[in-house]
Short mmCIF file of C-alpha atoms in Angstrom, two decimals:
data_model
loop_
_atom_site.label_atom_id
_atom_site.label_comp_id
_atom_site.label_asym_id
_atom_site.label_seq_id
_atom_site.Cartn_x
_atom_site.Cartn_y
_atom_site.Cartn_z
CA MET A 1 17.55 -25.48 -9.13
CA SER A 2 17.88 -21.94 -7.82
CA VAL A 3 18.25 -19.23 -10.45
CA SER A 4 20.80 -16.49 -9.73
CA THR A 5 18.92 -13.21 -9.49
CA PRO A 6 20.05 -10.19 -11.49
CA ASP A 7 20.00 -8.13 -8.29
CA ARG A 8 22.61 -10.39 -6.73
CA ALA A 9 24.82 -10.44 -9.78
CA GLU A 10 24.64 -6.66 -10.02
CA THR A 11 26.23 -5.86 -6.66
CA ARG A 12 27.75 -9.05 -5.19
CA ARG A 13 27.16 -7.71 -1.67
CA PRO A 14 27.49 -10.23 1.17
CA ALA A 15 24.46 -11.97 2.66
CA SER A 16 22.78 -9.59 5.10
CA LYS A 17 19.25 -9.96 6.44
CA SER A 18 19.47 -6.67 8.28
CA GLY A 19 20.78 -4.80 5.24
CA ALA A 20 18.05 -6.24 3.02
CA ARG A 21 15.47 -5.30 5.63
CA ARG A 22 16.70 -1.69 5.80
CA VAL A 23 16.52 -1.31 2.02
CA ALA A 24 13.01 -2.78 1.86
CA THR A 25 11.91 -0.52 4.71
CA LEU A 26 13.14 2.53 2.80
CA ALA A 27 11.26 1.43 -0.32
CA PHE A 28 8.03 0.91 1.64
CA ALA A 29 8.37 4.37 3.19
CA ALA A 30 8.94 5.87 -0.26
CA GLN A 31 5.81 4.25 -1.65
CA GLY A 32 3.74 5.47 1.29
CA LEU A 33 5.07 8.98 0.77
CA SER A 34 4.35 8.99 -2.98
CA VAL A 35 0.79 7.71 -2.59
CA ALA A 36 0.03 10.25 0.14
CA ALA A 37 1.57 13.04 -1.92
CA VAL A 38 -0.88 12.31 -4.73
CA TYR A 39 -4.00 11.81 -2.60
CA THR A 40 -3.52 14.79 -0.30
CA THR A 41 -3.00 17.19 -3.21
CA VAL A 42 -6.24 16.20 -4.99
CA PRO A 43 -8.18 19.25 -3.68
CA ALA A 44 -5.40 21.64 -4.71
CA VAL A 45 -4.96 20.06 -8.16
CA THR A 46 -8.75 20.05 -8.66
CA GLU A 47 -9.01 23.75 -7.82
CA HIS A 48 -5.88 24.71 -9.78
CA LEU A 49 -6.98 22.97 -13.01
CA LYS A 50 -10.71 23.55 -12.38
CA LEU A 51 -11.50 19.85 -12.75
CA ALA A 52 -15.12 18.71 -12.65
CA PRO A 53 -15.97 16.37 -9.71
CA LEU A 54 -16.69 13.50 -12.11
CA LEU A 55 -13.30 13.93 -13.79
CA THR A 56 -11.55 13.93 -10.42
CA THR A 57 -13.32 10.68 -9.54
CA SER A 58 -12.35 9.22 -12.91
CA LEU A 59 -8.70 10.12 -12.34
CA MET A 60 -8.62 8.34 -8.97
CA VAL A 61 -10.21 5.25 -10.51
CA THR A 62 -7.74 5.43 -13.39
CA VAL A 63 -4.82 5.41 -10.94
CA ALA A 64 -6.16 2.15 -9.46
CA LEU A 65 -6.77 0.56 -12.86
CA MET A 66 -3.30 1.47 -14.07
CA ALA A 67 -1.83 0.12 -10.85
CA GLY A 68 -3.42 -3.22 -11.70
CA ALA A 69 -1.68 -3.14 -15.08
CA GLY A 70 1.51 -1.99 -13.40
CA SER A 71 1.49 -5.02 -11.11
CA PHE A 72 1.86 -7.30 -14.14
CA LEU A 73 4.69 -5.14 -15.47
CA GLY A 74 6.25 -5.37 -12.02
CA LEU A 75 5.94 -9.15 -12.04
CA ALA A 76 7.76 -9.32 -15.39
CA ALA A 77 10.42 -6.90 -14.13
CA VAL A 78 11.03 -8.94 -10.96
CA ARG A 79 11.57 -12.06 -13.04
CA VAL A 80 13.96 -10.31 -15.41
CA ALA A 81 15.83 -7.88 -13.18
CA GLY A 82 14.98 -8.82 -9.57
CA PRO A 83 12.92 -6.97 -6.96
CA VAL A 84 15.40 -4.26 -5.98
CA ALA A 85 15.96 -3.14 -9.58
CA THR A 86 12.17 -3.15 -9.99
CA MET A 87 11.86 -0.88 -6.95
CA ARG A 88 14.35 1.59 -8.43
CA GLY A 89 12.64 1.75 -11.80
CA ALA A 90 9.16 2.12 -10.30
CA LEU A 91 10.26 4.86 -7.89
CA LEU A 92 11.97 6.78 -10.69
CA THR A 93 8.73 6.59 -12.69
CA ALA A 94 6.84 7.89 -9.64
CA VAL A 95 9.23 10.85 -9.45
CA VAL A 96 8.42 11.77 -13.05
CA ALA A 97 4.68 11.38 -12.39
CA LEU A 98 4.70 13.57 -9.26
CA THR A 99 6.59 16.28 -11.11
CA LEU A 100 4.12 16.18 -14.00
CA ILE A 101 1.08 16.27 -11.70
CA GLY A 102 2.38 19.38 -9.99
CA SER A 103 3.41 21.21 -13.15
CA ALA A 104 0.58 20.07 -15.45
CA PRO A 105 -0.53 23.03 -17.59
CA GLY A 106 -3.84 21.39 -18.47
CA LYS A 107 -6.09 18.38 -18.10
CA ALA A 108 -4.38 16.20 -20.72
CA THR A 109 -1.00 16.37 -18.98
CA ALA A 110 -2.62 15.73 -15.60
CA ILE A 111 -4.41 12.64 -16.93
CA PHE A 112 -1.16 11.27 -18.39
CA ALA A 113 0.65 11.94 -15.10
CA TYR A 114 -1.94 10.10 -13.01
CA VAL A 115 -1.85 7.15 -15.43
CA LEU A 116 1.94 7.02 -15.16
CA PHE A 117 1.75 7.20 -11.37
CA GLY A 118 -0.71 4.29 -11.24
CA ILE A 119 1.63 2.11 -13.32
CA ALA A 120 4.56 3.01 -11.06
CA VAL A 121 2.66 2.17 -7.86
CA GLY A 122 1.53 -1.21 -9.22
CA ALA A 123 5.03 -2.21 -10.28
CA LEU A 124 6.45 -1.05 -6.96
CA ASP A 125 3.85 -3.10 -5.07
CA VAL A 126 5.10 -6.34 -6.57
CA GLY A 127 8.76 -5.46 -6.11
CA ILE A 128 8.58 -4.46 -2.45
CA ASN A 129 6.18 -7.20 -1.36
CA THR A 130 8.15 -9.93 -3.13
CA ARG A 131 11.30 -8.74 -1.41
CA ALA A 132 9.54 -8.43 1.95
CA ALA A 133 8.19 -12.00 1.70
CA ALA A 134 11.70 -13.34 1.05
CA ILE A 135 13.13 -11.35 3.96
CA GLU A 136 10.42 -12.61 6.32
CA ARG A 137 11.23 -16.19 5.29
CA ALA A 138 14.89 -15.54 6.08
CA TYR A 139 13.97 -14.21 9.54
CA GLY A 140 11.53 -17.03 10.24
CA ARG A 141 9.11 -14.78 12.15
CA SER A 142 6.50 -12.12 11.49
CA ILE A 143 8.15 -8.88 10.31
CA PHE A 144 5.74 -7.74 7.57
CA GLY A 145 4.13 -5.31 10.01
CA SER A 146 7.39 -3.37 10.36
CA PHE A 147 7.55 -2.77 6.61
CA TYR A 148 4.03 -1.39 6.54
CA THR A 149 4.80 0.76 9.56
CA ALA A 150 7.41 2.45 7.38
CA TRP A 151 4.80 2.77 4.58
CA SER A 152 2.47 4.58 6.96
CA LEU A 153 5.23 6.83 8.31
CA GLY A 154 5.97 7.87 4.74
CA GLY A 155 2.29 8.73 4.34
CA VAL A 156 2.25 10.84 7.50
CA VAL A 157 5.32 12.77 6.35
CA ALA A 158 3.80 13.44 2.94
CA ALA A 159 0.46 14.59 4.37
CA LEU A 160 2.19 16.97 6.77
CA LEU A 161 4.38 18.31 3.96
CA THR A 162 1.26 18.95 1.87
CA ALA A 163 -0.37 20.79 4.76
CA ALA A 164 2.81 22.80 5.42
CA ALA A 165 3.12 23.75 1.74
CA ALA A 166 -0.47 25.02 1.73
CA ARG A 167 0.15 26.93 4.95
CA LEU A 168 3.22 28.62 3.45
CA GLY A 169 1.34 29.51 0.30
CA TRP A 170 3.42 27.28 -1.96
CA SER A 171 2.01 26.12 -5.27
CA VAL A 172 1.10 22.46 -5.67
CA ALA A 173 4.05 22.18 -8.09
CA ASP A 174 6.51 23.30 -5.40
CA GLY A 175 5.07 20.95 -2.80
CA LEU A 176 5.18 17.91 -5.10
CA ALA A 177 8.69 18.82 -6.28
CA VAL A 178 9.91 18.56 -2.67
CA GLN A 179 8.30 15.14 -2.28
CA ALA A 180 9.75 13.96 -5.62
CA GLY A 181 13.16 15.07 -4.35
CA ILE A 182 12.78 12.86 -1.29
CA LEU A 183 12.06 9.90 -3.56
CA LEU A 184 15.25 10.59 -5.52
CA ILE A 185 17.24 10.45 -2.28
CA VAL A 186 15.66 7.08 -1.44
CA ILE A 187 16.47 5.72 -4.91
CA ALA A 188 20.12 6.69 -4.40
CA CYS A 189 20.15 4.72 -1.12
CA LEU A 190 18.74 1.45 -2.49
CA ARG A 191 21.26 -1.39 -2.53
CA THR A 192 20.93 -5.12 -3.09
CA HIS A 193 21.88 -7.51 -0.28
CA ALA A 194 21.92 -11.25 -0.91
CA LEU A 195 19.80 -13.16 1.58
CA PRO A 196 20.86 -16.42 3.24
CA SER A 197 19.99 -19.36 1.01
CA LEU A 198 17.03 -20.27 3.26
CA GLY A 199 15.19 -17.09 2.37
CA GLU A 200 16.33 -16.45 -1.20
CA PRO A 201 13.55 -17.10 -3.71
CA SER A 202 14.33 -18.43 -7.16
CA TYR A 203 12.33 -15.93 -9.27
CA ALA A 204 11.59 -18.71 -11.70
CA PRO A 205 10.50 -17.88 -15.26
CA ALA A 206 6.86 -17.31 -16.07
CA ASN A 207 6.01 -21.03 -16.10
CA THR A 208 4.68 -21.06 -12.52
CA PRO A 209 0.90 -20.59 -12.91
CA LEU A 210 -1.34 -20.94 -9.87
CA GLY A 211 -3.43 -24.07 -9.80
CA ARG A 212 -7.16 -24.11 -9.11
CA ARG A 213 -6.61 -25.23 -5.53
CA GLU A 214 -4.15 -22.38 -4.88
CA TRP A 215 -6.60 -19.85 -6.32
CA PHE A 216 -9.25 -21.22 -3.96
CA ARG A 217 -6.88 -20.88 -0.98
CA LEU A 218 -6.00 -17.35 -2.08
CA LEU A 219 -9.65 -16.23 -2.22
CA PRO A 220 -10.16 -15.51 1.53
CA PHE A 221 -7.10 -13.26 1.58
CA GLY A 222 -8.27 -11.60 -1.61
CA LEU A 223 -11.68 -10.80 -0.15
CA VAL A 224 -10.16 -9.37 3.02
CA LEU A 225 -7.74 -7.30 0.95
CA LEU A 226 -10.60 -6.06 -1.24
CA VAL A 227 -12.53 -4.84 1.82
CA VAL A 228 -9.43 -3.21 3.31
CA TYR A 229 -8.74 -1.27 0.13
CA VAL A 230 -12.35 -0.20 -0.23
CA VAL A 231 -11.92 1.34 3.21
CA ASP A 232 -8.41 2.61 2.50
CA SER A 233 -9.33 4.30 -0.78
CA THR A 234 -12.41 5.88 0.79
CA VAL A 235 -10.27 7.45 3.52
CA SER A 236 -7.05 8.02 1.57
CA ALA A 237 -8.36 9.34 -1.73
CA TRP A 238 -11.33 11.31 -0.44
CA SER A 239 -10.82 12.32 3.20
CA ALA A 240 -9.15 15.60 2.19
CA VAL A 241 -12.04 16.35 -0.17
CA TYR A 242 -14.57 15.29 2.50
CA LEU A 243 -13.08 17.71 5.03
CA ARG A 244 -12.90 20.46 2.43
CA GLN A 245 -16.38 20.12 0.88
CA THR A 246 -18.59 18.61 3.58
CA LEU A 247 -16.97 19.84 6.80
CA ALA A 248 -15.76 23.23 5.47
CA ALA A 249 -12.09 22.74 6.36
CA SER A 250 -9.38 24.92 4.82
CA LEU A 251 -6.75 23.61 2.36
CA THR A 252 -4.27 23.65 5.25
CA VAL A 253 -6.52 21.47 7.44
CA ALA A 254 -7.92 19.18 4.71
CA PRO A 255 -4.88 16.81 4.58
CA MET A 256 -5.01 16.22 8.35
CA ALA A 257 -7.54 13.37 8.16
CA TYR A 258 -5.15 11.50 5.89
CA ALA A 259 -2.29 12.27 8.28
CA ALA A 260 -4.34 10.99 11.23
CA TYR A 261 -5.31 7.86 9.28
CA GLN A 262 -1.68 7.08 8.50
CA ALA A 263 -0.62 7.93 12.06
CA GLY A 264 -3.15 5.35 13.25
CA THR A 265 -1.66 2.78 10.91
CA VAL A 266 1.83 3.57 12.22
CA VAL A 267 0.72 2.80 15.77
CA GLY A 268 -1.14 -0.35 14.74
CA ARG A 269 1.58 -1.71 12.48
CA ALA A 270 4.30 -1.01 15.00
CA GLY A 271 2.59 -3.51 17.28
CA THR A 272 1.34 -5.96 14.64
CA ASP A 273 4.19 -8.47 14.83
CA ARG A 274 4.09 -8.58 18.65
CA LEU A 275 0.30 -8.92 18.70
CA VAL A 276 0.42 -11.80 16.23
CA GLN A 277 3.09 -13.59 18.25
CA ARG A 278 1.10 -13.16 21.47
CA PHE A 279 -2.55 -13.58 20.43
CA GLY A 280 -2.40 -15.18 17.00
CA ALA A 281 -3.32 -13.73 13.63
CA VAL A 282 -6.96 -14.82 13.77
CA SER A 283 -7.76 -12.88 16.94
CA VAL A 284 -5.88 -9.81 15.71
CA VAL A 285 -7.76 -9.76 12.39
CA ARG A 286 -11.19 -10.15 14.04
CA THR A 287 -10.54 -7.36 16.54
CA ALA A 288 -9.27 -5.09 13.76
CA ALA A 289 -12.43 -5.68 11.68
CA LEU A 290 -14.70 -4.59 14.53
CA LEU A 291 -12.58 -1.50 15.23
CA VAL A 292 -12.70 -0.42 11.59
CA ALA A 293 -16.48 -0.81 11.40
CA GLY A 294 -17.07 1.33 14.49
CA ALA A 295 -14.61 4.05 13.44
CA LEU A 296 -16.10 4.36 9.94
CA ALA A 297 -19.52 4.90 11.46
CA GLY A 298 -18.03 7.61 13.66
CA MET A 299 -16.37 9.29 10.69
CA ALA A 300 -19.66 9.30 8.77
CA ALA A 301 -21.45 10.97 11.70
CA ALA A 302 -18.71 13.53 12.48
CA PRO A 303 -20.27 16.96 13.22
CA SER A 304 -17.03 18.82 12.38
CA TRP A 305 -13.58 18.22 10.95
CA PRO A 306 -11.78 17.56 14.30
CA PHE A 307 -14.12 14.62 14.97
CA ALA A 308 -13.55 13.29 11.46
CA VAL A 309 -9.77 13.53 11.92
CA VAL A 310 -9.91 11.51 15.17
CA ALA A 311 -12.21 8.90 13.60
CA ALA A 312 -9.88 8.59 10.60
CA GLY A 313 -7.03 7.86 12.99
CA VAL A 314 -9.01 5.04 14.61
CA VAL A 315 -9.87 3.60 11.18
CA GLY A 316 -6.15 3.52 10.44
CA LEU A 317 -5.44 1.81 13.76
CA GLY A 318 -7.83 -1.03 12.93
CA ALA A 319 -7.06 -1.37 9.22
CA SER A 320 -3.31 -1.24 9.76
CA VAL A 321 -2.79 -4.91 10.55
CA LEU A 322 -4.86 -6.38 7.75
CA VAL A 323 -2.72 -5.70 4.67
CA PRO A 324 0.63 -7.00 6.03
CA LEU A 325 -1.02 -10.09 7.52
CA CYS A 326 -2.86 -10.77 4.24
CA LEU A 327 0.28 -10.52 2.17
CA ALA A 328 2.43 -12.52 4.57
CA SER A 329 -0.11 -15.36 4.88
CA ALA A 330 -0.73 -15.48 1.13
CA ALA A 331 2.99 -15.53 0.29
CA ARG A 332 3.37 -18.65 2.43
CA LEU A 333 0.93 -20.52 0.19
CA ARG A 334 3.71 -20.94 -2.37
CA PRO A 335 7.04 -19.54 -1.10
CA ALA A 336 9.03 -20.50 -4.21
CA ALA A 337 6.71 -18.38 -6.40
CA ALA A 338 5.78 -15.62 -3.96
CA GLU A 339 6.02 -12.95 -6.69
CA THR A 340 3.31 -14.77 -8.71
CA VAL A 341 1.01 -15.13 -5.70
CA LEU A 342 1.42 -11.50 -4.68
CA ALA A 343 0.88 -10.19 -8.20
CA ARG A 344 -2.40 -12.13 -8.39
CA LEU A 345 -3.41 -10.96 -4.93
CA ASN A 346 -2.87 -7.38 -6.08
CA LEU A 347 -5.89 -7.81 -8.36
CA PHE A 348 -8.11 -7.80 -5.26
CA ASN A 349 -6.19 -4.81 -3.94
CA TYR A 350 -6.92 -2.72 -7.01
CA ALA A 351 -10.48 -3.99 -7.30
CA GLY A 352 -11.02 -2.62 -3.79
CA VAL A 353 -9.37 0.68 -4.65
CA VAL A 354 -11.51 1.05 -7.78
CA THR A 355 -14.71 0.11 -5.96
CA GLY A 356 -14.07 2.32 -2.93
CA GLY A 357 -12.64 5.22 -4.90
CA ALA A 358 -15.39 5.24 -7.53
CA ALA A 359 -18.28 4.75 -5.09
CA SER A 360 -16.98 7.40 -2.69
CA GLY A 361 -16.26 9.86 -5.46
CA LEU A 362 -19.69 9.44 -7.02
CA LEU A 363 -21.43 9.79 -3.67
CA GLY A 364 -19.30 12.82 -2.86
CA SER A 365 -20.11 14.50 -6.15
CA THR A 366 -23.80 14.29 -5.18
CA GLY A 367 -23.17 15.61 -1.67
CA GLU A 368 -23.42 12.23 0.10
CA PHE A 369 -19.89 11.79 1.43
CA ARG A 370 -21.25 10.72 4.83
CA LEU A 371 -22.90 7.69 3.25
CA ALA A 372 -19.60 6.88 1.53
CA TYR A 373 -18.05 6.33 4.98
CA ALA A 374 -21.02 4.55 6.53
CA ALA A 375 -21.47 1.92 3.80
CA PRO A 376 -18.03 0.19 4.05
CA ALA A 377 -18.62 -0.51 7.75
CA ALA A 378 -21.02 -3.29 6.77
CA LEU A 379 -18.25 -5.04 4.81
CA ALA A 380 -16.47 -5.92 8.06
CA VAL A 381 -18.43 -9.18 8.10
CA LEU A 382 -16.31 -10.41 5.17
CA VAL A 383 -13.15 -9.77 7.15
CA LEU A 384 -14.57 -11.64 10.14
CA ALA A 385 -15.42 -14.59 7.90
CA GLY A 386 -11.93 -14.69 6.36
CA ALA A 387 -10.02 -14.32 9.63
CA ARG A 388 -9.74 -18.07 10.30
CA HIS A 389 -7.50 -18.54 7.26
CA PHE A 390 -4.68 -16.36 8.60
CA THR A 391 -1.52 -18.13 9.75
CA ARG A 392 1.71 -17.47 11.60
CA PRO A 393 5.04 -17.71 9.76
CA PRO A 394 6.82 -21.04 10.31
CA SER A 395 9.85 -20.89 12.58
CA THR A 396 13.31 -20.97 11.08
CA ALA A 397 13.91 -24.33 12.67
CA ALA A 398 10.78 -25.73 11.05
CA GLN A 399 11.92 -24.46 7.66
CA PHE A 400 15.22 -26.32 8.04
CA THR A 401 13.30 -29.47 8.97
CA THR A 402 11.08 -29.32 5.89
CA ALA A 403 13.72 -28.08 3.45
#
């Protein structure tokens, strides 16, 4: 029996796939912006608070660990309040965290702010991906790529805002306050739209554990996601520091590698759904893995920051398709409990972020940032091995047949 979701009861808006898709797209863009706002201001925060390299590394790892905890809080929130309410709460928490990071008078406040941000990101992950999986089921075709295109666009905007703030001589507090203000506008725009009954999940209570067989089927997607986030955290969390410390870029230029990386993901994700429909998910994933490996090698060997920026863009182009295809394929393993599947899959996500962020930070603190970009290229073999497990979404007609 389907359980009425709190989100639906809250607003009683008519069924609207397009309205639900617009709201989810906004939320994805807001998450991309918030994550980029934190990562691209790491050099400025480090210099402002005079943080030791090891402490900076520890903070980035802490964000990932707290995001893992936040994903379980998000799962509980989705079951109690629904995904859209979870999005609102998580984004509001991110606003508080960004404000605290920018205005932190000392290390203790900064540490608390990064912990709070990690929890917010983890909770938001579950909310937006659960909602996106339900919307894709309602459409009956691949649309996950469009959501992550919005995520990447948010990241590009945030990186450019960080660069512009540095260029204008603004403090890190002013720059992050602007980005927190954008999040508040997004929160005000979030509305709940009921989906057609075909795509509306039940959000059953917490008595839907994954069986051993489902865990086994989830493993290939988890391994691919782990590799992707090792790469993503290496580029996202440390590219600005890499440009600043190794390639002698200014604070204005340092965020540009992140901007290029996210711009690459925008281009790749904008075409993901069409590529999957034309060539199949398996071929798309294999091609992406090879592209990422080659671009990482180029980034490691970059003689100057412009080369590193271009290489980061190509890494984003290849990596862009892997996360949405992972999440979409995994959610189809158990559509009635997609929030449970996605929360468990997030464990691989954060394991990758911790591994990539910690390894890159430690190598960077010893002056070996180039090795930090060369090493993940070898992990592409895991993506190639897992590619055969990726699937297309079933057609709407097929869903009616099997319902």
